[in-house]
Short mmCIF file of C-alpha atoms in Angstrom, two decimals:
data_model
loop_
_atom_site.label_atom_id
_atom_site.label_comp_id
_atom_site.label_asym_id
_atom_site.label_seq_id
_atom_site.Cartn_x
_atom_site.Cartn_y
_atom_site.Cartn_z
CA MET A 1 172.83 28.06 103.85
CA SER A 2 169.19 27.73 105.65
CA LEU A 3 168.22 24.28 107.43
CA SER A 4 165.86 21.82 106.03
CA ARG A 5 162.62 22.98 108.07
CA PHE A 6 159.77 20.61 109.36
CA HIS A 7 156.93 20.92 111.41
CA LEU A 8 155.13 19.74 114.67
CA THR A 9 152.37 21.20 115.60
CA ALA A 10 152.54 23.11 118.80
CA GLU A 11 150.20 20.35 120.58
CA ALA A 12 153.32 17.98 120.28
CA TRP A 13 156.26 20.06 120.93
CA GLN A 14 158.51 19.18 124.13
CA SER A 15 160.85 21.09 126.01
CA ASP A 16 164.31 18.98 125.50
CA SER A 17 163.73 16.89 121.97
CA LEU A 18 160.89 16.55 119.35
CA THR A 19 159.61 13.86 117.64
CA LEU A 20 158.64 13.85 113.54
CA ILE A 21 156.36 11.86 112.58
CA GLY A 22 154.17 10.52 109.43
CA ASP A 23 155.35 12.57 105.84
CA GLU A 24 157.40 15.23 107.95
CA ALA A 25 159.54 12.17 108.86
CA ALA A 26 159.97 10.73 105.68
CA HIS A 27 160.27 13.87 103.74
CA CYS A 28 163.19 14.13 106.50
CA SER A 29 164.43 10.52 106.05
CA ARG A 30 163.80 9.21 103.04
CA VAL A 31 163.03 12.25 100.89
CA LEU A 32 166.54 14.50 102.18
CA ARG A 33 167.96 11.44 103.31
CA ARG A 34 169.09 13.40 106.34
CA GLU A 35 171.37 11.25 108.99
CA VAL A 36 171.76 11.43 113.03
CA GLY A 37 173.93 14.86 114.23
CA GLN A 38 173.28 16.27 111.11
CA GLN A 39 171.04 19.86 112.30
CA ILE A 40 167.36 21.27 110.98
CA GLU A 41 164.51 23.28 111.86
CA ILE A 42 161.59 22.90 113.18
CA PHE A 43 158.47 25.14 113.56
CA ASP A 44 154.91 25.46 114.66
CA GLY A 45 153.42 27.47 112.09
CA ALA A 46 152.60 29.37 114.77
CA GLY A 47 155.65 31.71 115.27
CA ARG A 48 158.22 28.99 117.22
CA VAL A 49 161.21 27.90 115.23
CA ALA A 50 164.11 24.86 116.96
CA THR A 51 167.19 24.89 115.76
CA THR A 52 167.77 20.98 116.38
CA THR A 53 170.49 17.80 115.24
CA ILE A 54 168.71 14.77 114.88
CA THR A 55 169.42 12.02 117.49
CA ALA A 56 167.80 8.95 115.78
CA ILE A 57 166.33 8.36 112.57
CA THR A 58 164.32 5.73 110.84
CA LYS A 59 161.65 5.54 107.77
CA SER A 60 158.66 6.67 109.91
CA ILE A 61 160.37 8.59 112.85
CA VAL A 62 162.56 11.07 113.72
CA THR A 63 163.73 12.40 116.69
CA ALA A 64 165.83 15.55 117.77
CA ARG A 65 167.37 17.67 120.46
CA ILE A 66 166.50 20.98 120.76
CA ASP A 67 169.63 23.28 121.00
CA SER A 68 167.83 26.43 120.68
CA GLN A 69 164.56 28.00 119.21
CA HIS A 70 162.71 31.32 118.84
CA GLN A 71 159.34 32.98 119.55
CA HIS A 72 158.42 35.44 116.69
CA GLU A 73 155.87 38.10 118.28
CA ALA A 74 153.12 38.03 117.02
CA ARG A 75 152.15 40.09 113.75
CA ALA A 76 151.49 43.98 114.81
CA HIS A 77 147.95 43.35 112.09
CA GLN A 78 146.09 39.94 110.98
CA ILE A 79 145.23 40.19 107.34
CA HIS A 80 142.13 37.46 106.98
CA LEU A 81 141.75 36.08 103.75
CA LEU A 82 138.04 35.40 102.83
CA PRO A 83 138.12 33.43 98.90
CA ALA A 84 134.69 32.19 97.42
CA MET A 85 135.50 28.26 96.79
CA ILE A 86 136.98 27.93 92.90
CA LYS A 87 138.25 25.02 90.86
CA ALA A 88 140.39 22.99 92.69
CA GLU A 89 143.66 23.83 90.83
CA PRO A 90 143.85 27.59 91.21
CA PHE A 91 141.88 27.22 94.77
CA GLU A 92 145.11 25.19 95.86
CA TRP A 93 147.25 27.92 94.53
CA LEU A 94 146.24 30.36 95.83
CA LEU A 95 145.86 28.38 99.30
CA GLU A 96 150.03 28.22 99.25
CA LYS A 97 150.59 31.67 98.34
CA ALA A 98 148.80 33.23 101.08
CA ALA A 99 151.03 31.21 103.19
CA GLU A 100 153.98 32.68 101.70
CA LEU A 101 152.55 36.54 101.83
CA GLY A 102 151.43 36.15 105.61
CA ALA A 103 147.79 35.24 105.75
CA ALA A 104 147.05 35.12 109.61
CA SER A 105 143.68 33.20 108.22
CA VAL A 106 142.11 31.26 105.45
CA GLN A 107 138.31 31.11 105.60
CA PRO A 108 136.34 29.46 102.32
CA VAL A 109 132.86 30.93 101.24
CA VAL A 110 130.33 29.61 99.46
CA THR A 111 128.22 31.74 97.03
CA ALA A 112 125.41 31.68 95.06
CA ARG A 113 127.75 31.02 92.05
CA THR A 114 129.99 28.58 93.47
CA ILE A 115 130.31 25.69 91.42
CA VAL A 116 132.87 23.54 94.03
CA HIS A 117 130.84 22.10 96.97
CA LEU A 118 132.17 19.39 99.94
CA SER A 119 130.77 17.74 102.19
CA GLY A 120 131.28 14.83 104.60
CA ASP A 121 134.63 12.56 103.96
CA ASN A 122 135.64 14.56 100.85
CA LEU A 123 135.11 17.72 102.42
CA ASP A 124 137.93 16.35 105.41
CA LYS A 125 140.25 14.75 102.86
CA LYS A 126 140.13 18.16 101.28
CA LEU A 127 140.55 20.23 103.88
CA SER A 128 143.78 17.71 104.93
CA LYS A 129 145.42 17.99 101.31
CA TRP A 130 144.66 21.83 101.85
CA ARG A 131 146.71 22.48 104.36
CA ARG A 132 149.37 20.42 103.59
CA HIS A 133 149.88 22.45 100.74
CA MET A 134 149.95 25.66 103.13
CA ILE A 135 152.50 23.57 105.19
CA GLU A 136 154.76 22.79 102.48
CA SER A 137 154.69 26.40 100.98
CA ALA A 138 155.61 27.48 104.67
CA LYS A 139 158.24 25.54 104.39
CA GLN A 140 159.84 26.41 101.04
CA CYS A 141 159.36 30.48 102.07
CA HIS A 142 160.43 29.92 105.60
CA THR A 143 157.64 32.02 107.27
CA PRO A 144 157.20 31.18 110.88
CA TRP A 145 153.55 31.29 110.54
CA ILE A 146 150.78 29.15 108.70
CA PRO A 147 147.31 30.18 107.95
CA HIS A 148 144.59 29.26 110.08
CA LEU A 149 142.45 27.23 107.62
CA ALA A 150 138.64 26.75 108.11
CA LYS A 151 135.67 25.16 107.11
CA PRO A 152 134.31 26.65 104.32
CA ARG A 153 130.79 28.88 105.06
CA ASN A 154 127.43 29.80 103.41
CA PHE A 155 128.39 33.47 102.40
CA ALA A 156 125.39 35.02 104.75
CA ASP A 157 126.59 32.92 107.79
CA MET A 158 130.58 33.89 107.30
CA LEU A 159 129.41 37.45 107.39
CA ALA A 160 127.07 36.97 110.36
CA SER A 161 130.26 35.38 111.92
CA LEU A 162 132.85 38.07 111.83
CA PRO A 163 134.07 40.12 114.55
CA ALA A 164 133.04 43.42 115.13
CA ASP A 165 136.32 45.06 114.68
CA GLY A 166 138.83 45.45 112.01
CA THR A 167 138.82 46.91 108.10
CA ARG A 168 136.85 45.18 105.43
CA ILE A 169 137.40 45.15 102.02
CA ILE A 170 136.24 43.75 98.96
CA PRO A 171 138.13 44.49 95.17
CA ALA A 172 135.67 45.60 92.73
CA LEU A 173 135.92 47.38 89.84
CA SER A 174 133.56 49.83 90.76
CA GLU A 175 133.03 53.66 90.44
CA HIS A 176 132.30 53.61 93.82
CA SER A 177 135.73 52.14 94.60
CA ARG A 178 138.04 53.81 96.55
CA ARG A 179 142.48 53.23 96.81
CA LEU A 180 143.83 51.24 99.53
CA HIS A 181 145.99 54.40 100.39
CA GLU A 182 142.98 56.25 101.18
CA LEU A 183 141.75 53.36 103.92
CA PRO A 184 143.30 54.12 107.60
CA LEU A 185 144.38 50.15 107.22
CA ALA A 186 147.02 50.59 110.09
CA GLN A 187 144.62 52.33 112.82
CA ALA A 188 142.86 48.40 112.80
CA LYS A 189 144.31 45.52 113.98
CA SER A 190 142.36 43.02 111.76
CA VAL A 191 141.67 43.52 107.45
CA PHE A 192 138.99 40.88 106.41
CA ILE A 193 139.49 41.08 102.39
CA LEU A 194 136.53 39.34 100.17
CA ILE A 195 137.27 37.48 97.40
CA GLY A 196 134.33 36.63 94.90
CA PRO A 197 133.67 33.14 92.54
CA GLU A 198 134.88 32.17 89.15
CA GLY A 199 131.32 34.66 87.87
CA ASP A 200 131.69 37.29 90.65
CA PHE A 201 129.18 37.43 93.23
CA THR A 202 125.95 38.20 92.29
CA PRO A 203 124.18 41.99 93.36
CA GLU A 204 122.16 40.80 95.95
CA GLU A 205 125.84 39.14 97.76
CA GLU A 206 127.52 42.56 96.92
CA ALA A 207 124.88 44.35 98.84
CA LEU A 208 124.84 42.15 101.95
CA ALA A 209 128.04 42.23 101.74
CA GLN A 210 127.96 46.32 101.72
CA GLN A 211 125.69 46.20 104.81
CA HIS A 212 128.29 44.80 106.67
CA SER A 213 130.70 47.25 106.45
CA PHE A 214 132.57 45.53 103.29
CA GLN A 215 134.44 48.74 101.50
CA PRO A 216 135.11 48.20 97.21
CA VAL A 217 138.34 49.03 96.78
CA THR A 218 140.03 49.18 93.69
CA LEU A 219 142.93 47.05 92.14
CA GLY A 220 143.67 48.43 89.19
CA GLN A 221 141.48 48.47 86.41
CA LEU A 222 142.54 44.60 84.71
CA ILE A 223 139.80 42.25 85.58
CA LEU A 224 141.55 39.69 87.46
CA ARG A 225 140.67 36.15 87.72
CA ALA A 226 139.69 34.92 90.95
CA GLU A 227 142.83 33.35 92.49
CA THR A 228 144.54 36.33 91.57
CA ALA A 229 142.78 38.75 92.77
CA ALA A 230 143.20 37.06 96.09
CA ILE A 231 147.13 37.44 95.71
CA ALA A 232 147.40 40.62 94.26
CA SER A 233 144.78 41.71 97.69
CA LEU A 234 147.35 40.08 100.09
CA ALA A 235 150.02 41.45 98.25
CA MET A 236 148.96 45.25 98.21
CA VAL A 237 147.10 45.51 101.59
CA GLY A 238 150.32 43.83 103.29
CA HIS A 239 152.91 46.26 101.39
CA GLU A 240 150.00 48.90 102.85
CA LEU A 241 150.12 48.04 106.21
CA GLU A 242 153.67 48.62 106.40
CA ARG A 243 153.75 51.85 104.67
CA GLN A 244 151.21 52.93 106.89
CA SER A 245 153.29 51.60 109.96
CA ALA A 246 155.99 53.12 109.27
#
């Protein structure tokens, strides 16, 4: 039986013992009702996982002694998801599945047809909530990684800010779309996946993406919702990377 798992940021780790506060401490003490002497797992979301024993516990603070810890090796290939902003509920679902499927980062994008716009305190609250969704997803599926979540960026600014290396793809129902197995994905350390909003990209945005080396790829003949296309792309790219790297 796997141990209950809790998240602690890398900056808060110490050499001998770890201290949970806030939501994680409350989840441990109030929800799961863990007690002194019981073992739990703590992870930092960057590949480090520790098996620990609780030494002190209150409703708001949990202290645990490190019994052993392991640093998982960095992934050979990083998958970066660039989804256009969509409505709240499907976007939160998208973030949860991105954590499960091993995305290295999620960069939300504001496009011409984006209907959700956030700024100021509202944006900060949303980012905090979104990160919480990703943490909970990582805890449940026991991955040692939590994707980096960036603030939403304007479409053109996002394209201009991308690093020069890496493979760039955009799912599209087009006669020019290629199949994933036709692309040498394993030769690149990074793969960037660009996903449109509910109303899709404008023709001008599609042209600009292709000017920035995004290649149209097919996910099949079905028309997918934005959140479905994002998750299908992550799963298919992850599988193809494993196949080509075998």
